[in-house]
Amino acid sequence: MLEFKRHRRLRSSANLRSMVRETVLQKEDLIYPIFVKEGENIKNEVPSMPGVFQISLDLLEEEIKTVTDLGIVSVIVFGVPKDKDDVGTSAYCDHGIVQQAIQKIKMVNEELVVIADTCLCQFTNHGHCGVIEEGVILNDPTLELLAKTAVSQAKAGADIIAPSNMMDGFVAAIRQGLDEAGFANIPIMSYAVKYSSAFYGPFRDAAHSAPSFGDRKTYQMDPANRLESLREAESDVLEGADFLIVKPALSYLDVIREVKDNFAYPVVAYNVSGEYSMIKGASLNGWIDERAVVMEKLTSMKRAGADLIITYFAKDVAKWLSE
Ligand code: PBG
């Protein structure tokens, strides 16, 4: 008698498959990125990200209503400012584009969880995430500016601060800044593990944040490293992070699992711009089934250990999940 296991028994019907399904994607898992641009009546589609727009403050209300009606509970805000200087002043001034956008969003929907991306690269004329001296990106002088940015975002009404700039000590500096300003209850969603990735290319079109010289390799991580992700996550936890982001997601599912297994904190996968553009490009050409591919990809991020996913597909996925 031939002896073997019959795994297909549990796959024989749709209902049975749904009963043994290990990973389920829900609307509450989704965080939708929004690009706000200074000016009026602006709705610019990002050429390398079909379906993603830079929008001006006056069109934000409509966008927030759409997002809310779809059942999305959280957005992350990125600013595209008019004015840039060498120290990124528009990132931390009280009337900055991000601060204004946060206020507006909270006015439209108080309940929506508003996450502020806290970085300088969109706001500096050199496009780097920190202060520069003779071509070197300085760590410690940047920390003070990040803390200032975070406090101004919290003052505007941000529910969560998400620092993405990869200077050492940014969580400690921001935690201290928030606490001293009376925001002890505002959580930090740290971009704890952020690789220096070619998959950010389309985002830099969307946010006008490409570095004007060099690259980000002295602060963002080397894609070849796994153990380093544990050191990065560990220091952020010790410094007071409440969530840990791994970014990008698709090429780093092993790292998501590693972080999930080693730290008892919510893990967030950032399904970045290049990952979006690849799927969009292929599906617009009719080469893949967009809906099926997106659902499979996001499910794989959850299976890898992500609790939440920042994704430009959030609106589509929320729609599909309701059908
Ligand atoms: C800012 C920032 C970047 C992204 C999010 N925040 C760009 C970068 O580090 O160059 C990328 C997001 C994406 O590609 O979707 N530091």
mmCIF file of C-alpha atoms and ligand atoms in Angstrom:
data_model
loop_
_atom_site.group_PDB
_atom_site.id
_atom_site.type_symbol
_atom_site.label_atom_id
_atom_site.label_comp_id
_atom_site.label_asym_id
_atom_site.label_seq_id
_atom_site.Cartn_x
_atom_site.Cartn_y
_atom_site.Cartn_z
ATOM 1 C CA MET A 1 0.000 0.000 0.000
ATOM 2 C CA LEU A 2 1.315 3.407 -1.005
ATOM 3 C CA GLU A 3 1.339 5.653 2.055
ATOM 4 C CA PHE A 4 1.102 9.403 1.772
ATOM 5 C CA LYS A 5 -0.654 12.466 3.221
ATOM 6 C CA ARG A 6 -3.756 13.879 1.550
ATOM 7 C CA HIS A 7 -3.323 17.653 1.982
ATOM 8 C CA ARG A 8 -5.963 18.299 -0.643
ATOM 9 C CA ARG A 9 -8.672 17.187 1.826
ATOM 10 C CA LEU A 10 -8.621 20.662 3.385
ATOM 11 C CA ARG A 11 -8.767 22.411 0.005
ATOM 12 C CA SER A 12 -11.834 20.747 -1.425
ATOM 13 C CA SER A 13 -14.319 23.624 -1.172
ATOM 14 C CA ALA A 14 -14.319 27.402 -0.819
ATOM 15 C CA ASN A 15 -15.930 27.208 2.611
ATOM 16 C CA LEU A 16 -13.468 24.635 3.885
ATOM 17 C CA ARG A 17 -10.572 26.693 2.578
ATOM 18 C CA SER A 18 -11.914 29.757 4.338
ATOM 19 C CA MET A 19 -12.146 27.768 7.606
ATOM 20 C CA VAL A 20 -8.459 26.822 7.567
ATOM 21 C CA ARG A 21 -7.139 30.110 6.200
ATOM 22 C CA GLU A 22 -4.298 31.333 8.426
ATOM 23 C CA THR A 23 -3.978 34.936 7.291
ATOM 24 C CA VAL A 24 -6.768 37.416 6.717
ATOM 25 C CA LEU A 25 -6.404 40.935 5.373
ATOM 26 C CA GLN A 26 -8.752 43.519 6.887
ATOM 27 C CA LYS A 27 -9.457 47.178 6.147
ATOM 28 C CA GLU A 28 -8.065 48.099 9.553
ATOM 29 C CA ASP A 29 -4.657 46.832 8.406
ATOM 30 C CA LEU A 30 -4.378 49.538 5.769
ATOM 31 C CA ILE A 31 -2.645 52.918 6.033
ATOM 32 C CA TYR A 32 -3.160 55.218 3.028
ATOM 33 C CA PRO A 33 -0.389 57.672 2.019
ATOM 34 C CA ILE A 34 -1.476 61.174 0.998
ATOM 35 C CA PHE A 35 0.732 63.749 -0.773
ATOM 36 C CA VAL A 36 -0.312 67.329 -0.042
ATOM 37 C CA LYS A 37 1.050 70.104 -2.194
ATOM 38 C CA GLU A 38 1.054 73.828 -1.579
ATOM 39 C CA GLY A 39 -1.214 75.769 -3.949
ATOM 40 C CA GLU A 40 -4.845 75.622 -5.066
ATOM 41 C CA ASN A 41 -6.970 73.308 -7.135
ATOM 42 C CA ILE A 42 -4.073 70.951 -7.688
ATOM 43 C CA LYS A 43 -4.618 67.297 -8.490
ATOM 44 C CA ASN A 44 -1.464 66.122 -10.236
ATOM 45 C CA GLU A 45 -1.165 62.473 -11.084
ATOM 46 C CA VAL A 46 2.356 61.236 -10.348
ATOM 47 C CA PRO A 47 3.617 60.027 -13.764
ATOM 48 C CA SER A 48 5.429 57.002 -12.367
ATOM 49 C CA MET A 49 2.510 56.115 -10.041
ATOM 50 C CA PRO A 50 -0.768 56.011 -12.028
ATOM 51 C CA GLY A 51 -3.700 56.483 -9.645
ATOM 52 C CA VAL A 52 -1.633 58.414 -7.063
ATOM 53 C CA PHE A 53 -2.028 62.195 -6.877
ATOM 54 C CA GLN A 54 -0.459 65.232 -5.265
ATOM 55 C CA ILE A 55 -3.403 67.286 -4.025
ATOM 56 C CA SER A 56 -3.776 70.794 -2.643
ATOM 57 C CA LEU A 57 -5.409 71.608 0.711
ATOM 58 C CA ASP A 58 -8.686 72.769 -0.869
ATOM 59 C CA LEU A 59 -9.216 69.320 -2.422
ATOM 60 C CA LEU A 60 -8.292 67.437 0.712
ATOM 61 C CA GLU A 61 -11.780 67.348 2.173
ATOM 62 C CA GLU A 62 -13.160 65.379 -0.769
ATOM 63 C CA GLU A 63 -10.241 62.957 -0.631
ATOM 64 C CA ILE A 64 -10.658 62.359 3.108
ATOM 65 C CA LYS A 65 -14.368 61.713 2.665
ATOM 66 C CA THR A 66 -13.643 59.155 -0.042
ATOM 67 C CA VAL A 67 -11.034 57.427 2.125
ATOM 68 C CA THR A 68 -13.317 57.409 5.159
ATOM 69 C CA ASP A 69 -16.338 56.146 3.217
ATOM 70 C CA LEU A 70 -14.253 53.200 2.047
ATOM 71 C CA GLY A 71 -13.659 52.205 5.663
ATOM 72 C CA ILE A 72 -9.980 53.128 5.849
ATOM 73 C CA VAL A 73 -9.091 54.162 9.404
ATOM 74 C CA SER A 74 -5.649 55.692 8.967
ATOM 75 C CA VAL A 75 -3.632 57.888 6.608
ATOM 76 C CA ILE A 76 0.015 58.965 6.520
ATOM 77 C CA VAL A 77 0.697 62.508 5.342
ATOM 78 C CA PHE A 78 3.614 63.616 3.141
ATOM 79 C CA GLY A 79 4.166 67.275 2.315
ATOM 80 C CA VAL A 80 5.343 68.819 -0.943
ATOM 81 C CA PRO A 81 6.319 72.382 0.103
ATOM 82 C CA LYS A 82 6.849 75.451 -2.069
ATOM 83 C CA ASP A 83 9.853 76.697 -0.144
ATOM 84 C CA LYS A 84 12.963 74.696 0.606
ATOM 85 C CA ASP A 85 16.158 75.798 2.338
ATOM 86 C CA ASP A 86 19.326 74.172 3.606
ATOM 87 C CA VAL A 87 17.871 73.338 7.037
ATOM 88 C CA GLY A 88 14.328 72.344 6.014
ATOM 89 C CA THR A 89 12.545 75.177 7.841
ATOM 90 C CA SER A 90 9.205 74.418 6.182
ATOM 91 C CA ALA A 91 9.189 71.006 7.871
ATOM 92 C CA TYR A 92 8.789 72.475 11.349
ATOM 93 C CA CYS A 93 7.099 75.835 10.913
ATOM 94 C CA ASP A 94 3.591 75.958 12.351
ATOM 95 C CA HIS A 95 2.048 76.890 8.997
ATOM 96 C CA GLY A 96 3.913 74.237 7.037
ATOM 97 C CA ILE A 97 1.998 72.261 4.455
ATOM 98 C CA VAL A 98 1.966 69.108 6.593
ATOM 99 C CA GLN A 99 0.786 70.987 9.690
ATOM 100 C CA GLN A 100 -2.018 72.634 7.702
ATOM 101 C CA ALA A 101 -3.012 69.338 6.113
ATOM 102 C CA ILE A 102 -3.202 67.596 9.483
ATOM 103 C CA GLN A 103 -5.470 70.333 10.868
ATOM 104 C CA LYS A 104 -7.701 70.124 7.832
ATOM 105 C CA ILE A 105 -7.973 66.342 7.957
ATOM 106 C CA LYS A 106 -8.857 66.363 11.642
ATOM 107 C CA MET A 107 -11.558 68.971 10.909
ATOM 108 C CA VAL A 108 -13.095 66.737 8.244
ATOM 109 C CA ASN A 109 -12.849 63.566 10.308
ATOM 110 C CA GLU A 110 -11.711 63.697 13.905
ATOM 111 C CA GLU A 111 -11.623 59.932 14.193
ATOM 112 C CA LEU A 112 -9.291 59.192 11.301
ATOM 113 C CA VAL A 113 -5.874 58.224 12.685
ATOM 114 C CA VAL A 114 -3.475 60.740 11.150
ATOM 115 C CA ILE A 115 0.163 59.719 10.934
ATOM 116 C CA ALA A 116 2.785 62.372 10.158
ATOM 117 C CA ASP A 117 5.887 61.336 8.235
ATOM 118 C CA THR A 118 8.708 63.125 10.029
ATOM 119 C CA CYS A 119 11.679 63.784 7.768
ATOM 120 C CA LEU A 120 13.539 66.711 6.239
ATOM 121 C CA CYS A 121 14.300 65.552 2.686
ATOM 122 C CA GLN A 122 11.186 67.043 1.064
ATOM 123 C CA PHE A 123 11.964 70.357 2.786
ATOM 124 C CA THR A 124 15.708 70.761 2.212
ATOM 125 C CA ASN A 125 17.110 72.283 -0.992
ATOM 126 C CA HIS A 126 19.736 69.507 -1.135
ATOM 127 C CA GLY A 127 17.170 66.726 -0.722
ATOM 128 C CA HIS A 128 18.998 64.957 2.107
ATOM 129 C CA CYS A 129 17.309 63.887 5.327
ATOM 130 C CA GLY A 130 19.650 65.856 7.583
ATOM 131 C CA VAL A 131 21.758 68.964 8.009
ATOM 132 C CA ILE A 132 24.821 69.144 5.799
ATOM 133 C CA GLU A 133 28.339 70.449 6.331
ATOM 134 C CA GLU A 134 30.890 70.157 3.557
ATOM 135 C CA GLY A 135 28.952 67.379 1.894
ATOM 136 C CA VAL A 136 28.602 65.336 5.102
ATOM 137 C CA ILE A 137 25.146 64.563 6.531
ATOM 138 C CA LEU A 138 25.440 65.451 10.216
ATOM 139 C CA ASN A 139 23.695 63.236 12.734
ATOM 140 C CA ASP A 140 23.353 65.075 16.040
ATOM 141 C CA PRO A 141 22.464 68.580 14.789
ATOM 142 C CA THR A 142 19.679 66.964 12.730
ATOM 143 C CA LEU A 143 18.045 65.416 15.815
ATOM 144 C CA GLU A 144 16.971 68.743 17.230
ATOM 145 C CA LEU A 145 15.219 69.673 13.969
ATOM 146 C CA LEU A 146 13.439 66.327 13.854
ATOM 147 C CA ALA A 147 12.166 66.788 17.407
ATOM 148 C CA LYS A 148 10.947 70.270 16.464
ATOM 149 C CA THR A 149 9.185 68.864 13.397
ATOM 150 C CA ALA A 150 7.496 66.133 15.431
ATOM 151 C CA VAL A 151 6.288 68.586 18.081
ATOM 152 C CA SER A 152 4.839 70.936 15.452
ATOM 153 C CA GLN A 153 3.046 68.001 13.832
ATOM 154 C CA ALA A 154 1.640 66.868 17.188
ATOM 155 C CA LYS A 155 0.509 70.443 17.884
ATOM 156 C CA ALA A 156 -1.322 70.430 14.547
ATOM 157 C CA GLY A 157 -3.202 67.326 15.682
ATOM 158 C CA ALA A 158 -1.195 64.346 14.418
ATOM 159 C CA ASP A 159 -2.128 61.135 16.237
ATOM 160 C CA ILE A 160 1.124 59.307 15.476
ATOM 161 C CA ILE A 161 4.632 60.510 14.602
ATOM 162 C CA ALA A 162 6.497 58.450 11.996
ATOM 163 C CA PRO A 163 10.166 59.459 11.725
ATOM 164 C CA SER A 164 11.705 58.156 8.500
ATOM 165 C CA ASN A 165 15.087 59.774 8.322
ATOM 166 C CA MET A 166 17.437 57.128 9.749
ATOM 167 C CA MET A 167 19.672 59.369 11.851
ATOM 168 C CA ASP A 168 20.917 57.537 14.958
ATOM 169 C CA GLY A 169 18.969 58.511 18.062
ATOM 170 C CA PHE A 170 15.972 59.970 16.269
ATOM 171 C CA VAL A 171 13.467 58.048 18.357
ATOM 172 C CA ALA A 172 15.128 59.164 21.619
ATOM 173 C CA ALA A 173 15.257 62.788 20.487
ATOM 174 C CA ILE A 174 11.657 62.821 19.270
ATOM 175 C CA ARG A 175 10.355 61.002 22.351
ATOM 176 C CA GLN A 176 12.048 63.552 24.600
ATOM 177 C CA GLY A 177 10.794 66.463 22.479
ATOM 178 C CA LEU A 178 7.214 65.184 22.507
ATOM 179 C CA ASP A 179 7.259 64.464 26.246
ATOM 180 C CA GLU A 180 8.636 67.890 27.111
ATOM 181 C CA ALA A 181 6.000 69.567 24.944
ATOM 182 C CA GLY A 182 3.189 67.712 26.728
ATOM 183 C CA PHE A 183 2.657 64.975 24.121
ATOM 184 C CA ALA A 184 3.594 61.954 26.230
ATOM 185 C CA ASN A 185 0.599 60.088 24.813
ATOM 186 C CA ILE A 186 1.498 60.487 21.150
ATOM 187 C CA PRO A 187 3.024 57.214 19.870
ATOM 188 C CA ILE A 188 6.072 56.915 17.626
ATOM 189 C CA MET A 189 5.833 54.670 14.575
ATOM 190 C CA SER A 190 9.507 54.390 13.783
ATOM 191 C CA TYR A 191 10.912 53.583 10.372
ATOM 192 C CA ALA A 192 13.191 51.333 12.386
ATOM 193 C CA VAL A 193 14.427 49.217 9.505
ATOM 194 C CA LYS A 194 14.728 51.296 6.378
ATOM 195 C CA TYR A 195 16.903 50.086 3.539
ATOM 196 C CA SER A 196 18.653 52.236 0.970
ATOM 197 C CA SER A 197 16.406 51.000 -1.801
ATOM 198 C CA ALA A 198 15.978 51.601 -5.507
ATOM 199 C CA PHE A 199 12.268 50.951 -4.953
ATOM 200 C CA TYR A 200 11.828 54.526 -3.624
ATOM 201 C CA GLY A 201 12.377 56.028 -7.084
ATOM 202 C CA PRO A 202 8.736 56.876 -7.920
ATOM 203 C CA PHE A 203 8.177 58.368 -4.421
ATOM 204 C CA ARG A 204 10.909 60.868 -5.099
ATOM 205 C CA ASP A 205 8.898 61.991 -8.162
ATOM 206 C CA ALA A 206 5.783 62.250 -6.007
ATOM 207 C CA ALA A 207 7.424 64.114 -3.121
ATOM 208 C CA HIS A 208 10.225 65.912 -4.983
ATOM 209 C CA SER A 209 12.731 64.568 -2.504
ATOM 210 C CA ALA A 210 15.562 63.113 -4.565
ATOM 211 C CA PRO A 211 18.981 63.992 -3.123
ATOM 212 C CA SER A 212 20.754 66.616 -5.255
ATOM 213 C CA PHE A 213 24.121 64.903 -4.753
ATOM 214 C CA GLY A 214 25.242 61.470 -3.637
ATOM 215 C CA ASP A 215 22.825 58.941 -2.183
ATOM 216 C CA ARG A 216 21.370 57.912 1.177
ATOM 217 C CA LYS A 217 23.727 55.012 1.808
ATOM 218 C CA THR A 218 25.449 56.588 4.838
ATOM 219 C CA TYR A 219 22.167 56.595 6.753
ATOM 220 C CA GLN A 220 19.799 54.082 5.172
ATOM 221 C CA MET A 221 20.653 50.394 5.466
ATOM 222 C CA ASP A 222 22.490 48.092 3.075
ATOM 223 C CA PRO A 223 19.951 45.707 1.422
ATOM 224 C CA ALA A 224 22.393 42.849 1.984
ATOM 225 C CA ASN A 225 22.042 42.966 5.785
ATOM 226 C CA ARG A 226 19.685 41.015 8.035
ATOM 227 C CA LEU A 227 21.306 41.115 11.496
ATOM 228 C CA GLU A 228 21.630 44.867 11.265
ATOM 229 C CA SER A 229 17.830 45.084 11.125
ATOM 230 C CA LEU A 230 17.726 43.551 14.612
ATOM 231 C CA ARG A 231 20.186 46.117 15.944
ATOM 232 C CA GLU A 232 18.180 48.963 14.413
ATOM 233 C CA ALA A 233 14.883 47.650 15.775
ATOM 234 C CA GLU A 234 16.401 47.001 19.209
ATOM 235 C CA SER A 235 17.733 50.527 19.618
ATOM 236 C CA ASP A 236 14.419 52.033 18.528
ATOM 237 C CA VAL A 237 12.533 49.888 21.042
ATOM 238 C CA LEU A 238 14.941 50.947 23.805
ATOM 239 C CA GLU A 239 14.532 54.596 22.792
ATOM 240 C CA GLY A 240 10.741 54.385 23.007
ATOM 241 C CA ALA A 241 9.279 53.334 19.655
ATOM 242 C CA ASP A 242 5.678 52.056 19.789
ATOM 243 C CA PHE A 243 5.517 50.570 16.260
ATOM 244 C CA LEU A 244 8.329 49.224 14.064
ATOM 245 C CA ILE A 245 8.263 49.815 10.314
ATOM 246 C CA VAL A 246 10.145 47.621 7.859
ATOM 247 C CA LYS A 247 10.657 49.292 4.496
ATOM 248 C CA PRO A 248 10.422 48.282 1.653
ATOM 249 C CA ALA A 249 8.198 45.236 2.062
ATOM 250 C CA LEU A 250 8.326 42.820 -0.867
ATOM 251 C CA SER A 251 12.051 42.193 -1.061
ATOM 252 C CA TYR A 252 12.276 42.149 2.750
ATOM 253 C CA LEU A 253 9.621 39.669 3.876
ATOM 254 C CA ASP A 254 12.327 37.722 5.720
ATOM 255 C CA VAL A 255 13.204 40.871 7.676
ATOM 256 C CA ILE A 256 9.550 41.465 8.566
ATOM 257 C CA ARG A 257 9.408 37.948 10.013
ATOM 258 C CA GLU A 258 12.664 38.480 11.878
ATOM 259 C CA VAL A 259 11.467 41.706 13.486
ATOM 260 C CA LYS A 260 8.074 40.194 14.339
ATOM 261 C CA ASP A 261 9.681 37.174 16.029
ATOM 262 C CA ASN A 262 12.140 39.229 18.047
ATOM 263 C CA PHE A 263 10.086 42.157 19.314
ATOM 264 C CA ALA A 264 6.676 42.266 20.956
ATOM 265 C CA TYR A 265 5.585 45.381 19.056
ATOM 266 C CA PRO A 266 3.216 45.989 16.164
ATOM 267 C CA VAL A 267 5.135 45.614 12.907
ATOM 268 C CA VAL A 268 4.299 47.775 9.906
ATOM 269 C CA ALA A 269 5.248 46.859 6.334
ATOM 270 C CA TYR A 270 5.774 49.776 3.963
ATOM 271 C CA ASN A 271 4.695 48.627 0.519
ATOM 272 C CA VAL A 272 6.719 51.338 -1.221
ATOM 273 C CA SER A 273 6.281 53.331 -4.400
ATOM 274 C CA GLY A 274 8.393 51.158 -6.707
ATOM 275 C CA GLU A 275 6.481 48.081 -5.588
ATOM 276 C CA TYR A 276 3.263 49.887 -6.478
ATOM 277 C CA SER A 277 4.546 51.064 -9.860
ATOM 278 C CA MET A 278 5.710 47.604 -10.914
ATOM 279 C CA ILE A 279 2.296 46.075 -10.301
ATOM 280 C CA LYS A 280 0.473 49.067 -11.844
ATOM 281 C CA GLY A 281 2.696 49.052 -14.917
ATOM 282 C CA ALA A 282 2.220 45.344 -15.532
ATOM 283 C CA SER A 283 -1.523 45.459 -14.950
ATOM 284 C CA LEU A 284 -2.043 48.519 -17.180
ATOM 285 C CA ASN A 285 -0.345 46.496 -19.895
ATOM 286 C CA GLY A 286 -2.745 43.637 -19.264
ATOM 287 C CA TRP A 287 0.088 41.332 -18.245
ATOM 288 C CA ILE A 288 -1.185 40.453 -14.777
ATOM 289 C CA ASP A 289 -4.495 40.459 -12.913
ATOM 290 C CA GLU A 290 -4.058 43.547 -10.709
ATOM 291 C CA ARG A 291 -6.607 42.666 -8.060
ATOM 292 C CA ALA A 292 -5.406 39.095 -7.607
ATOM 293 C CA VAL A 293 -1.746 40.111 -7.529
ATOM 294 C CA VAL A 294 -2.290 42.955 -5.043
ATOM 295 C CA MET A 295 -4.314 40.780 -2.672
ATOM 296 C CA GLU A 296 -1.693 38.030 -2.844
ATOM 297 C CA LYS A 297 1.129 40.502 -2.179
ATOM 298 C CA LEU A 298 -0.528 42.192 0.789
ATOM 299 C CA THR A 299 -1.559 38.854 2.241
ATOM 300 C CA SER A 300 2.058 37.701 1.980
ATOM 301 C CA MET A 301 3.178 40.736 3.998
ATOM 302 C CA LYS A 302 0.732 39.835 6.746
ATOM 303 C CA ARG A 303 1.781 36.190 6.586
ATOM 304 C CA ALA A 304 5.386 37.353 7.013
ATOM 305 C CA GLY A 305 4.374 39.055 10.265
ATOM 306 C CA ALA A 306 3.151 42.547 9.413
ATOM 307 C CA ASP A 307 0.271 43.811 11.529
ATOM 308 C CA LEU A 308 -0.274 46.903 9.385
ATOM 309 C CA ILE A 309 0.564 47.843 5.797
ATOM 310 C CA ILE A 310 1.248 51.300 4.406
ATOM 311 C CA THR A 311 0.148 50.992 0.781
ATOM 312 C CA TYR A 312 -0.828 53.135 -2.203
ATOM 313 C CA PHE A 313 -3.311 50.353 -3.014
ATOM 314 C CA ALA A 314 -5.278 50.990 0.208
ATOM 315 C CA LYS A 315 -8.332 52.505 -1.499
ATOM 316 C CA ASP A 316 -8.554 49.689 -4.069
ATOM 317 C CA VAL A 317 -8.099 47.021 -1.426
ATOM 318 C CA ALA A 318 -10.725 48.572 0.859
ATOM 319 C CA LYS A 319 -13.146 48.550 -2.083
ATOM 320 C CA TRP A 320 -12.377 44.925 -2.941
ATOM 321 C CA LEU A 321 -12.741 43.832 0.675
ATOM 322 C CA SER A 322 -16.274 45.307 0.743
ATOM 323 C CA GLU A 323 -17.416 43.450 -2.356
HETATM 324 C C1 PBG B 1 11.472 60.224 3.251
HETATM 325 C C2 PBG B 1 10.726 59.039 2.730
HETATM 326 C C3 PBG B 1 10.962 58.267 1.580
HETATM 327 C C4 PBG B 1 9.912 57.355 1.493
HETATM 328 C C5 PBG B 1 9.098 57.574 2.580
HETATM 329 N N1 PBG B 1 9.620 58.602 3.346
HETATM 330 C C6 PBG B 1 11.972 58.395 0.520
HETATM 331 C C7 PBG B 1 13.378 58.153 0.787
HETATM 332 O O1 PBG B 1 13.824 57.767 1.867
HETATM 333 O O2 PBG B 1 14.131 58.406 -0.160
HETATM 334 C C8 PBG B 1 9.712 56.337 0.391
HETATM 335 C C9 PBG B 1 8.326 55.849 0.231
HETATM 336 C C10 PBG B 1 8.046 55.111 -1.025
HETATM 337 O O3 PBG B 1 8.931 54.831 -1.856
HETATM 338 O O4 PBG B 1 6.874 54.783 -1.214
HETATM 339 N N2 PBG B 1 12.691 59.958 3.812
#
